[in-house]
PDB file of C-alpha atoms in Angstrom:
ATOM      1  CA  MET A 444      -0.197  -0.027  -0.007  1.00  0.00           C
ATOM      2  CA  LEU A 445       1.362   3.544  -0.894  1.00  0.00           C
ATOM      3  CA  TRP A 446       0.061   6.792   0.288  1.00  0.00           C
ATOM      4  CA  SER A 447       1.660  10.200  -1.158  1.00  0.00           C
ATOM      5  CA  VAL A 448       1.296  13.549   0.636  1.00  0.00           C
ATOM      6  CA  ALA A 449       2.233  16.746  -1.964  1.00  0.00           C
ATOM      7  CA  THR A 450       5.800  18.253  -0.643  1.00  0.00           C
ATOM      8  CA  ALA A 451       7.973  20.736  -2.758  1.00  0.00           C
ATOM      9  CA  HIS A 452      10.257  20.208  -5.287  1.00  0.00           C
ATOM     10  CA  ALA A 453      13.348  17.561  -4.302  1.00  0.00           C
ATOM     11  CA  GLN A 454      16.584  17.781  -6.195  1.00  0.00           C
ATOM     12  CA  GLN A 455      16.890  13.955  -6.758  1.00  0.00           C
ATOM     13  CA  ALA A 456      14.789  11.098  -5.780  1.00  0.00           C
ATOM     14  CA  PHE A 457      16.112   9.323  -2.519  1.00  0.00           C
ATOM     15  CA  THR A 458      14.538   6.851   0.187  1.00  0.00           C
ATOM     16  CA  PHE A 459      14.694   6.943   4.048  1.00  0.00           C
ATOM     17  CA  VAL A 460      13.208   4.318   6.656  1.00  0.00           C
ATOM     18  CA  ALA A 461      11.232   5.280   9.543  1.00  0.00           C
ATOM     19  CA  LEU A 462      10.942   2.940  12.422  1.00  0.00           C
ATOM     20  CA  GLY A 463      10.578   2.785  15.924  1.00  0.00           C
ATOM     21  CA  ASP A 464       9.162   0.939  19.285  1.00  0.00           C
ATOM     22  CA  LEU A 465      11.142  -2.002  18.360  1.00  0.00           C
ATOM     23  CA  PRO A 466      11.949  -4.627  19.693  1.00  0.00           C
ATOM     24  CA  TYR A 467       9.545  -4.960  22.253  1.00  0.00           C
ATOM     25  CA  GLY A 468       9.603  -8.216  24.460  1.00  0.00           C
ATOM     26  CA  SER A 469      12.153 -10.478  25.362  1.00  0.00           C
ATOM     27  CA  ALA A 470      15.145 -11.933  23.497  1.00  0.00           C
ATOM     28  CA  GLN A 471      13.871 -14.715  22.378  1.00  0.00           C
ATOM     29  CA  LYS A 472      10.404 -13.622  21.316  1.00  0.00           C
ATOM     30  CA  ALA A 473      11.534 -10.171  19.479  1.00  0.00           C
ATOM     31  CA  TYR A 474      14.720 -10.080  18.510  1.00  0.00           C
ATOM     32  CA  GLY A 475      14.294 -12.604  15.456  1.00  0.00           C
ATOM     33  CA  PRO A 476      11.384 -10.739  13.795  1.00  0.00           C
ATOM     34  CA  TYR A 477      13.293  -7.502  14.314  1.00  0.00           C
ATOM     35  CA  ARG A 478      16.356  -8.560  12.722  1.00  0.00           C
ATOM     36  CA  SER A 479      14.347 -10.022   9.587  1.00  0.00           C
ATOM     37  CA  LEU A 480      12.607  -6.570   9.467  1.00  0.00           C
ATOM     38  CA  ILE A 481      16.495  -4.868   9.214  1.00  0.00           C
ATOM     39  CA  ASP A 482      17.247  -7.457   6.794  1.00  0.00           C
ATOM     40  CA  ARG A 483      14.126  -5.966   4.931  1.00  0.00           C
ATOM     41  CA  ILE A 484      15.667  -2.694   5.349  1.00  0.00           C
ATOM     42  CA  ASN A 485      18.921  -3.550   3.949  1.00  0.00           C
ATOM     43  CA  GLN A 486      17.237  -5.240   0.842  1.00  0.00           C
ATOM     44  CA  GLU A 487      15.657  -1.958   0.293  1.00  0.00           C
ATOM     45  CA  ASP A 488      19.109   0.375   0.500  1.00  0.00           C
ATOM     46  CA  PRO A 489      17.582   3.521   1.745  1.00  0.00           C
ATOM     47  CA  ALA A 490      19.811   6.507   2.166  1.00  0.00           C
ATOM     48  CA  PHE A 491      19.341   6.139   5.789  1.00  0.00           C
ATOM     49  CA  SER A 492      17.075   4.628   8.151  1.00  0.00           C
ATOM     50  CA  VAL A 493      15.859   6.753  11.482  1.00  0.00           C
ATOM     51  CA  HIS A 494      14.821   4.953  14.540  1.00  0.00           C
ATOM     52  CA  VAL A 495      12.400   6.998  16.831  1.00  0.00           C
ATOM     53  CA  GLY A 496      13.374   5.331  20.174  1.00  0.00           C
ATOM     54  CA  ASP A 497      11.929   2.712  22.771  1.00  0.00           C
ATOM     55  CA  PHE A 498      14.321   0.093  21.362  1.00  0.00           C
ATOM     56  CA  LYS A 499      12.645  -2.119  24.439  1.00  0.00           C
ATOM     57  CA  SER A 500       9.695  -2.468  25.756  1.00  0.00           C
ATOM     58  CA  GLY A 501       8.409  -0.505  29.037  1.00  0.00           C
ATOM     59  CA  SER A 502       8.388  -3.894  31.034  1.00  0.00           C
ATOM     60  CA  THR A 503      12.178  -5.137  30.357  1.00  0.00           C
ATOM     61  CA  LEU A 504      15.497  -4.293  32.215  1.00  0.00           C
ATOM     62  CA  CYS A 505      17.346  -0.807  31.144  1.00  0.00           C
ATOM     63  CA  SER A 506      20.402  -3.176  31.548  1.00  0.00           C
ATOM     64  CA  ASP A 507      24.098  -2.778  30.336  1.00  0.00           C
ATOM     65  CA  GLU A 508      23.495  -6.083  28.544  1.00  0.00           C
ATOM     66  CA  GLU A 509      20.213  -4.520  26.483  1.00  0.00           C
ATOM     67  CA  PHE A 510      22.130  -1.561  25.396  1.00  0.00           C
ATOM     68  CA  THR A 511      24.894  -3.922  24.058  1.00  0.00           C
ATOM     69  CA  HIS A 512      22.463  -5.949  22.181  1.00  0.00           C
ATOM     70  CA  GLN A 513      20.663  -2.986  20.638  1.00  0.00           C
ATOM     71  CA  LEU A 514      23.828  -1.335  19.772  1.00  0.00           C
ATOM     72  CA  GLU A 515      24.632  -4.751  18.020  1.00  0.00           C
ATOM     73  CA  HIS A 516      21.158  -4.198  16.415  1.00  0.00           C
ATOM     74  CA  PHE A 517      21.787  -1.054  14.918  1.00  0.00           C
ATOM     75  CA  GLN A 518      24.970  -2.008  13.294  1.00  0.00           C
ATOM     76  CA  ARG A 519      23.189  -4.905  11.739  1.00  0.00           C
ATOM     77  CA  PHE A 520      21.690  -1.635   9.271  1.00  0.00           C
ATOM     78  CA  LYS A 521      24.164  -1.944   6.264  1.00  0.00           C
ATOM     79  CA  GLY A 522      23.547   1.389   5.861  1.00  0.00           C
ATOM     80  CA  ALA A 523      23.549   4.711   7.846  1.00  0.00           C
ATOM     81  CA  VAL A 524      20.823   4.964  11.012  1.00  0.00           C
ATOM     82  CA  VAL A 525      20.188   7.810  13.076  1.00  0.00           C
ATOM     83  CA  TYR A 526      18.779   6.946  16.638  1.00  0.00           C
ATOM     84  CA  THR A 527      16.782   9.200  18.903  1.00  0.00           C
ATOM     85  CA  PRO A 528      15.937   8.327  22.351  1.00  0.00           C
ATOM     86  CA  GLY A 529      12.519   7.006  23.578  1.00  0.00           C
ATOM     87  CA  ASP A 530      11.292   7.306  27.676  1.00  0.00           C
ATOM     88  CA  ASN A 531      11.396   3.391  27.680  1.00  0.00           C
ATOM     89  CA  GLU A 532      15.459   3.720  27.527  1.00  0.00           C
ATOM     90  CA  TRP A 533      15.542   6.063  30.386  1.00  0.00           C
ATOM     91  CA  THR A 534      12.821   8.302  31.971  1.00  0.00           C
ATOM     92  CA  ASP A 535      10.702   4.769  33.071  1.00  0.00           C
ATOM     93  CA  CYS A 536      13.826   2.746  34.030  1.00  0.00           C
ATOM     94  CA  HIS A 537      13.255   3.640  37.986  1.00  0.00           C
ATOM     95  CA  ARG A 538      10.520   1.051  37.390  1.00  0.00           C
ATOM     96  CA  SER A 539      10.981  -2.490  39.554  1.00  0.00           C
ATOM     97  CA  ASN A 540       9.909  -4.131  36.306  1.00  0.00           C
ATOM     98  CA  ASN A 541      12.969  -2.046  34.538  1.00  0.00           C
ATOM     99  CA  GLY A 542      15.282  -2.550  37.330  1.00  0.00           C
ATOM    100  CA  ALA A 543      14.670  -0.036  39.246  1.00  0.00           C
ATOM    101  CA  PHE A 544      17.495   2.434  37.626  1.00  0.00           C
ATOM    102  CA  ASP A 545      18.396   5.806  37.923  1.00  0.00           C
ATOM    103  CA  PRO A 546      16.902   7.448  34.749  1.00  0.00           C
ATOM    104  CA  LEU A 547      19.525  10.074  34.818  1.00  0.00           C
ATOM    105  CA  GLU A 548      22.294   7.739  34.766  1.00  0.00           C
ATOM    106  CA  ARG A 549      20.549   5.772  32.044  1.00  0.00           C
ATOM    107  CA  LEU A 550      20.684   8.745  29.904  1.00  0.00           C
ATOM    108  CA  ALA A 551      24.425   9.288  30.683  1.00  0.00           C
ATOM    109  CA  ALA A 552      24.746   5.912  29.706  1.00  0.00           C
ATOM    110  CA  LEU A 553      22.644   6.221  26.216  1.00  0.00           C
ATOM    111  CA  ARG A 554      24.675   9.377  25.599  1.00  0.00           C
ATOM    112  CA  GLN A 555      27.891   7.680  25.932  1.00  0.00           C
ATOM    113  CA  ARG A 556      27.044   4.205  24.311  1.00  0.00           C
ATOM    114  CA  PHE A 557      24.897   5.310  21.578  1.00  0.00           C
ATOM    115  CA  PHE A 558      26.344   8.703  19.997  1.00  0.00           C
ATOM    116  CA  THR A 559      29.689   9.951  18.524  1.00  0.00           C
ATOM    117  CA  PRO A 560      29.844  13.437  17.591  1.00  0.00           C
ATOM    118  CA  GLY A 561      29.822  13.878  14.107  1.00  0.00           C
ATOM    119  CA  SER A 562      28.453  10.515  12.946  1.00  0.00           C
ATOM    120  CA  SER A 563      25.563   8.124  13.109  1.00  0.00           C
ATOM    121  CA  LEU A 564      25.181   4.453  13.717  1.00  0.00           C
ATOM    122  CA  GLY A 565      25.192   1.859  11.081  1.00  0.00           C
ATOM    123  CA  ALA A 566      27.827  -0.264   9.122  1.00  0.00           C
ATOM    124  CA  LYS A 567      28.079   2.848   7.108  1.00  0.00           C
ATOM    125  CA  PRO A 568      28.000   6.070   9.480  1.00  0.00           C
ATOM    126  CA  MET A 569      27.140   8.856   7.526  1.00  0.00           C
ATOM    127  CA  PRO A 570      27.904  12.829   8.986  1.00  0.00           C
ATOM    128  CA  VAL A 571      25.731  14.536  10.913  1.00  0.00           C
ATOM    129  CA  GLN A 572      25.792  17.908  13.092  1.00  0.00           C
ATOM    130  CA  ASN A 573      25.351  17.571  17.101  1.00  0.00           C
ATOM    131  CA  GLN A 574      23.839  20.457  19.389  1.00  0.00           C
ATOM    132  CA  SER A 575      26.300  19.552  21.384  1.00  0.00           C
ATOM    133  CA  ARG A 576      29.176  20.675  19.076  1.00  0.00           C
ATOM    134  CA  VAL A 577      27.329  23.337  16.951  1.00  0.00           C
ATOM    135  CA  ALA A 578      25.997  25.112  20.141  1.00  0.00           C
ATOM    136  CA  PRO A 579      28.019  24.824  22.864  1.00  0.00           C
ATOM    137  CA  ALA A 580      25.446  26.325  25.497  1.00  0.00           C
ATOM    138  CA  PHE A 581      23.755  23.021  24.940  1.00  0.00           C
ATOM    139  CA  GLY A 582      26.887  20.787  25.165  1.00  0.00           C
ATOM    140  CA  ARG A 583      25.366  17.642  26.513  1.00  0.00           C
ATOM    141  CA  TYR A 584      22.604  17.407  23.756  1.00  0.00           C
ATOM    142  CA  VAL A 585      24.575  15.099  21.488  1.00  0.00           C
ATOM    143  CA  GLU A 586      21.476  12.984  20.673  1.00  0.00           C
ATOM    144  CA  ASN A 587      19.957  16.077  18.704  1.00  0.00           C
ATOM    145  CA  VAL A 588      21.413  15.642  15.307  1.00  0.00           C
ATOM    146  CA  ARG A 589      20.742  17.162  11.441  1.00  0.00           C
ATOM    147  CA  TRP A 590      22.015  16.592   8.343  1.00  0.00           C
ATOM    148  CA  LEU A 591      20.937  17.906   4.854  1.00  0.00           C
ATOM    149  CA  HIS A 592      20.202  15.117   2.084  1.00  0.00           C
ATOM    150  CA  GLN A 593      18.822  16.163  -1.521  1.00  0.00           C
ATOM    151  CA  GLY A 594      17.853  19.535  -0.527  1.00  0.00           C
ATOM    152  CA  VAL A 595      15.869  18.270   2.529  1.00  0.00           C
ATOM    153  CA  LEU A 596      16.765  19.173   5.938  1.00  0.00           C
ATOM    154  CA  PHE A 597      16.324  16.185   8.834  1.00  0.00           C
ATOM    155  CA  ALA A 598      16.791  16.952  12.816  1.00  0.00           C
ATOM    156  CA  THR A 599      15.991  15.005  15.398  1.00  0.00           C
ATOM    157  CA  LEU A 600      14.587  16.169  18.842  1.00  0.00           C
ATOM    158  CA  HIS A 601      14.920  14.303  22.362  1.00  0.00           C
ATOM    159  CA  ILE A 602      11.332  14.439  23.182  1.00  0.00           C
ATOM    160  CA  VAL A 603      10.115  11.623  24.951  1.00  0.00           C
ATOM    161  CA  GLY A 604       6.385   9.713  25.797  1.00  0.00           C
ATOM    162  CA  SER A 605       5.582   9.700  29.497  1.00  0.00           C
ATOM    163  CA  ASN A 606       4.731  13.524  29.098  1.00  0.00           C
ATOM    164  CA  ASN A 607       8.598  14.233  28.238  1.00  0.00           C
ATOM    165  CA  ASN A 608       9.801  13.579  31.475  1.00  0.00           C
ATOM    166  CA  LEU A 609       7.671  16.595  32.966  1.00  0.00           C
ATOM    167  CA  GLU A 610       6.575  14.984  36.394  1.00  0.00           C
ATOM    168  CA  SER A 611       7.002  15.952  40.111  1.00  0.00           C
ATOM    169  CA  ARG A 612       8.600  12.303  41.142  1.00  0.00           C
ATOM    170  CA  ASP A 613      11.917  14.300  42.138  1.00  0.00           C
ATOM    171  CA  ILE A 614      13.525  17.705  41.505  1.00  0.00           C
ATOM    172  CA  ALA A 615      16.534  16.148  39.328  1.00  0.00           C
ATOM    173  CA  ALA A 616      13.783  14.847  37.038  1.00  0.00           C
ATOM    174  CA  THR A 617      12.111  18.337  36.753  1.00  0.00           C
ATOM    175  CA  ARG A 618      15.343  20.028  35.962  1.00  0.00           C
ATOM    176  CA  GLU A 619      16.012  17.525  33.392  1.00  0.00           C
ATOM    177  CA  PHE A 620      12.828  18.569  31.598  1.00  0.00           C
ATOM    178  CA  PHE A 621      13.424  22.320  31.826  1.00  0.00           C
ATOM    179  CA  GLU A 622      16.774  22.217  30.548  1.00  0.00           C
ATOM    180  CA  ARG A 623      16.238  19.718  27.630  1.00  0.00           C
ATOM    181  CA  ASP A 624      12.938  21.073  26.470  1.00  0.00           C
ATOM    182  CA  ALA A 625      15.124  24.607  26.374  1.00  0.00           C
ATOM    183  CA  ALA A 626      17.752  22.516  24.245  1.00  0.00           C
ATOM    184  CA  ASN A 627      15.178  21.325  22.010  1.00  0.00           C
ATOM    185  CA  VAL A 628      13.066  24.883  21.375  1.00  0.00           C
ATOM    186  CA  ALA A 629      17.092  26.210  20.277  1.00  0.00           C
ATOM    187  CA  TRP A 630      17.406  23.481  18.233  1.00  0.00           C
ATOM    188  CA  ILE A 631      13.897  23.626  16.288  1.00  0.00           C
ATOM    189  CA  GLN A 632      14.669  27.296  15.957  1.00  0.00           C
ATOM    190  CA  ALA A 633      18.202  26.698  14.614  1.00  0.00           C
ATOM    191  CA  THR A 634      16.918  24.022  12.038  1.00  0.00           C
ATOM    192  CA  PHE A 635      14.690  26.428  10.661  1.00  0.00           C
ATOM    193  CA  GLU A 636      16.856  29.149  10.353  1.00  0.00           C
ATOM    194  CA  LEU A 637      19.397  26.601   8.897  1.00  0.00           C
ATOM    195  CA  ALA A 638      16.703  25.340   6.273  1.00  0.00           C
ATOM    196  CA  ARG A 639      15.820  29.068   5.312  1.00  0.00           C
ATOM    197  CA  LEU A 640      19.967  29.376   4.957  1.00  0.00           C
ATOM    198  CA  GLN A 641      19.853  26.366   2.740  1.00  0.00           C
ATOM    199  CA  GLN A 642      16.713  27.080   0.908  1.00  0.00           C
ATOM    200  CA  ALA A 643      15.594  23.514   1.640  1.00  0.00           C
ATOM    201  CA  SER A 644      12.500  22.327  -0.065  1.00  0.00           C
ATOM    202  CA  ALA A 645      11.504  20.630   3.184  1.00  0.00           C
ATOM    203  CA  VAL A 646      11.916  19.745   6.903  1.00  0.00           C
ATOM    204  CA  VAL A 647      11.809  16.646   8.692  1.00  0.00           C
ATOM    205  CA  PHE A 648      11.734  16.256  12.146  1.00  0.00           C
ATOM    206  CA  ALA A 649      12.141  13.000  14.289  1.00  0.00           C
ATOM    207  CA  PHE A 650      11.268  12.266  17.753  1.00  0.00           C
ATOM    208  CA  GLN A 651       9.753   9.538  19.981  1.00  0.00           C
ATOM    209  CA  ALA A 652       6.491  11.018  21.998  1.00  0.00           C
ATOM    210  CA  ASP A 653       3.122  11.332  20.927  1.00  0.00           C
ATOM    211  CA  VAL A 654       2.798  14.929  21.429  1.00  0.00           C
ATOM    212  CA  LEU A 655      -0.882  15.294  20.999  1.00  0.00           C
ATOM    213  CA  GLU A 656      -1.329  12.455  24.013  1.00  0.00           C
ATOM    214  CA  ASN A 657      -2.436  14.958  26.364  1.00  0.00           C
ATOM    215  CA  LYS A 658      -4.837  16.691  24.040  1.00  0.00           C
ATOM    216  CA  THR A 659      -8.135  18.001  25.673  1.00  0.00           C
ATOM    217  CA  LEU A 660     -11.266  19.194  24.303  1.00  0.00           C
ATOM    218  CA  TRP A 661      -9.948  22.469  24.551  1.00  0.00           C
ATOM    219  CA  ALA A 662      -6.061  22.619  23.888  1.00  0.00           C
ATOM    220  CA  ASP A 663      -3.997  20.678  21.926  1.00  0.00           C
ATOM    221  CA  PHE A 664      -1.243  21.560  24.767  1.00  0.00           C
ATOM    222  CA  PRO A 665      -2.706  22.045  28.291  1.00  0.00           C
ATOM    223  CA  SER A 666      -0.744  23.761  30.609  1.00  0.00           C
ATOM    224  CA  TRP A 667       0.585  20.670  32.338  1.00  0.00           C
ATOM    225  CA  SER A 668       1.663  19.294  28.725  1.00  0.00           C
ATOM    226  CA  GLY A 669       5.388  18.710  28.567  1.00  0.00           C
ATOM    227  CA  PHE A 670       5.111  19.342  24.709  1.00  0.00           C
ATOM    228  CA  ARG A 671       3.436  22.614  25.070  1.00  0.00           C
ATOM    229  CA  THR A 672       7.045  24.733  24.499  1.00  0.00           C
ATOM    230  CA  SER A 673       8.644  22.750  21.970  1.00  0.00           C
ATOM    231  CA  ILE A 674       6.127  21.544  19.842  1.00  0.00           C
ATOM    232  CA  GLY A 675       2.761  23.931  20.555  1.00  0.00           C
ATOM    233  CA  GLU A 676       4.810  27.394  20.869  1.00  0.00           C
ATOM    234  CA  THR A 677       7.805  26.790  19.025  1.00  0.00           C
ATOM    235  CA  LEU A 678       7.640  24.080  16.202  1.00  0.00           C
ATOM    236  CA  LEU A 679       4.326  24.756  14.723  1.00  0.00           C
ATOM    237  CA  PRO A 680       4.454  28.375  14.699  1.00  0.00           C
ATOM    238  CA  MET A 681       7.948  28.243  12.810  1.00  0.00           C
ATOM    239  CA  ALA A 682       6.324  25.567  10.546  1.00  0.00           C
ATOM    240  CA  ASN A 683       3.560  27.933   9.587  1.00  0.00           C
ATOM    241  CA  ARG A 684       6.043  31.072   8.943  1.00  0.00           C
ATOM    242  CA  TRP A 685       8.162  28.591   6.984  1.00  0.00           C
ATOM    243  CA  GLY A 686       5.336  27.609   4.847  1.00  0.00           C
ATOM    244  CA  LYS A 687       7.199  25.025   2.739  1.00  0.00           C
ATOM    245  CA  PRO A 688       6.431  21.044   3.948  1.00  0.00           C
ATOM    246  CA  VAL A 689       7.196  19.953   7.200  1.00  0.00           C
ATOM    247  CA  LEU A 690       7.104  16.176   7.933  1.00  0.00           C
ATOM    248  CA  VAL A 691       6.746  15.011  11.515  1.00  0.00           C
ATOM    249  CA  VAL A 692       7.735  11.573  12.354  1.00  0.00           C
ATOM    250  CA  HIS A 693       7.453   9.735  15.650  1.00  0.00           C
ATOM    251  CA  GLY A 694       6.247   6.513  17.463  1.00  0.00           C
ATOM    252  CA  ASP A 695       4.989   6.130  20.698  1.00  0.00           C
ATOM    253  CA  SER A 696       1.502   5.303  19.857  1.00  0.00           C
ATOM    254  CA  HIS A 697       2.409   1.800  18.082  1.00  0.00           C
ATOM    255  CA  GLN A 698      -0.347   2.556  15.009  1.00  0.00           C
ATOM    256  CA  PHE A 699       0.771   3.597  11.827  1.00  0.00           C
ATOM    257  CA  ARG A 700      -0.931   6.662  10.982  1.00  0.00           C
ATOM    258  CA  LEU A 701      -0.523   9.261   8.379  1.00  0.00           C
ATOM    259  CA  ASP A 702      -2.527  12.691   8.650  1.00  0.00           C
ATOM    260  CA  GLN A 703      -2.654  16.490   9.266  1.00  0.00           C
ATOM    261  CA  PRO A 704      -3.622  16.850  13.210  1.00  0.00           C
ATOM    262  CA  PHE A 705      -1.796  19.931  14.066  1.00  0.00           C
ATOM    263  CA  GLN A 706      -3.473  23.463  14.205  1.00  0.00           C
ATOM    264  CA  LEU A 707      -2.495  27.139  15.116  1.00  0.00           C
ATOM    265  CA  ASP A 708      -5.490  29.418  16.350  1.00  0.00           C
ATOM    266  CA  LYS A 709      -7.826  26.664  15.705  1.00  0.00           C
ATOM    267  CA  LYS A 710      -6.618  26.651  11.685  1.00  0.00           C
ATOM    268  CA  PRO A 711      -5.562  23.440  10.538  1.00  0.00           C
ATOM    269  CA  LEU A 712      -1.466  23.478   9.504  1.00  0.00           C
ATOM    270  CA  LYS A 713      -1.838  21.901   5.816  1.00  0.00           C
ATOM    271  CA  ASN A 714       1.703  22.282   5.434  1.00  0.00           C
ATOM    272  CA  VAL A 715       2.672  19.823   7.996  1.00  0.00           C
ATOM    273  CA  THR A 716       2.369  16.296   7.989  1.00  0.00           C
ATOM    274  CA  ARG A 717       2.635  13.404  10.638  1.00  0.00           C
ATOM    275  CA  LEU A 718       4.046  10.049  10.436  1.00  0.00           C
ATOM    276  CA  ILE A 719       3.368   7.760  13.232  1.00  0.00           C
ATOM    277  CA  VAL A 720       5.296   4.415  12.744  1.00  0.00           C
ATOM    278  CA  PRO A 721       4.072   1.252  13.861  1.00  0.00           C
ATOM    279  CA  GLY A 722       5.818  -0.782  16.384  1.00  0.00           C
ATOM    280  CA  ALA A 723       5.620  -3.137  19.671  1.00  0.00           C
ATOM    281  CA  SER A 724       3.564  -6.479  18.302  1.00  0.00           C
ATOM    282  CA  ASP A 725       3.489  -4.293  14.658  1.00  0.00           C
ATOM    283  CA  VAL A 726       7.126  -5.194  13.518  1.00  0.00           C
ATOM    284  CA  ARG A 727       7.004  -3.366  10.526  1.00  0.00           C
ATOM    285  CA  ALA A 728       8.364   0.168   8.901  1.00  0.00           C
ATOM    286  CA  VAL A 729       7.832   2.671   6.857  1.00  0.00           C
ATOM    287  CA  LYS A 730       9.800   3.397   3.685  1.00  0.00           C
ATOM    288  CA  VAL A 731       9.467   7.095   2.805  1.00  0.00           C
ATOM    289  CA  THR A 732      10.313   8.044  -1.154  1.00  0.00           C
ATOM    290  CA  VAL A 733      10.851  11.766  -1.692  1.00  0.00           C
ATOM    291  CA  LYS A 734      10.638  12.488  -5.220  1.00  0.00           C
ATOM    292  CA  ASP A 735       9.464  15.707  -7.189  1.00  0.00           C
ATOM    293  CA  ALA A 736       6.775  16.855  -5.555  1.00  0.00           C
ATOM    294  CA  SER A 737       5.736  14.333  -2.974  1.00  0.00           C
ATOM    295  CA  PHE A 738       6.506  12.146  -0.034  1.00  0.00           C
ATOM    296  CA  ALA A 739       5.389   8.670  -0.806  1.00  0.00           C
ATOM    297  CA  PHE A 740       5.234   6.192   2.030  1.00  0.00           C
ATOM    298  CA  GLU A 741       5.165   2.192   1.761  1.00  0.00           C
ATOM    299  CA  MET A 742       5.258  -0.337   4.493  1.00  0.00           C
ATOM    300  CA  LEU A 743       7.551  -3.093   5.319  1.00  0.00           C
ATOM    301  CA  SER A 744       7.466  -6.265   6.957  1.00  0.00           C
ATOM    302  CA  PRO A 745      10.114  -8.597   7.875  1.00  0.00           C
ATOM    303  CA  LEU A 746      11.658 -10.951   5.536  1.00  0.00           C
ATOM    304  CA  PRO A 747       9.959 -14.579   5.950  1.00  0.00           C
TER     305      PRO A 747
END
């Protein structure tokens, strides 16, 4: 099945693959299908792949061993793969069934293990720009990256489920949220500015969270939403001013969806398209083809 959404002219056709919320479950149950999906992606030979986080389920251990296995999975991609963290890898690791880890320690471990300044993951990594290098004021945010491909600017944002870690569990968690939220806001602003300078044809943002999970009848981003500042007050207004196509790719909800749900001042943002990748028990990925004046989307299933 193939879907298309209009976008600006791309200089040359290319494909990339989006996936996330995989693998979920025990190694015995989940690793085989996930590896078969990676094999399918390798067959497609995309320009790169983007994993939008949650490389483990919310009820499995946040152990060093699990991190090692998932890093090995990323290296199974024959091409480049960019990864942005999900909540299951760190914010929720305080849960007893996750091993009762310190979330901030797990976040530090993720940054140390999965991110190398200037480079993506994968067997053939590609060069990327890290916020930690280009914006010294946000020197710890090595996970926020961007890259330009065939006139389209891509950027990851460290925005996660569980309300983006905005909670009152402890002071350290609250402080972490506000500091990371400021970094994400700055990265969004810098990305649109770079898109303008480079005369990009489109911008693609990738992150983990379903940012509309707290939507009410009265507000898409209520005052207690951990996504209000970064998305509601920054990304969407800037996308509106930008005017050209913006594709937002995320996971978290586990059900494939392609829509245009965002609005500004109660008016639909017709230039912003959302792609929710499947995940959890739905072990599939989405191949995105950028060609001429359209984004085309096609589901990929594991090899038999």
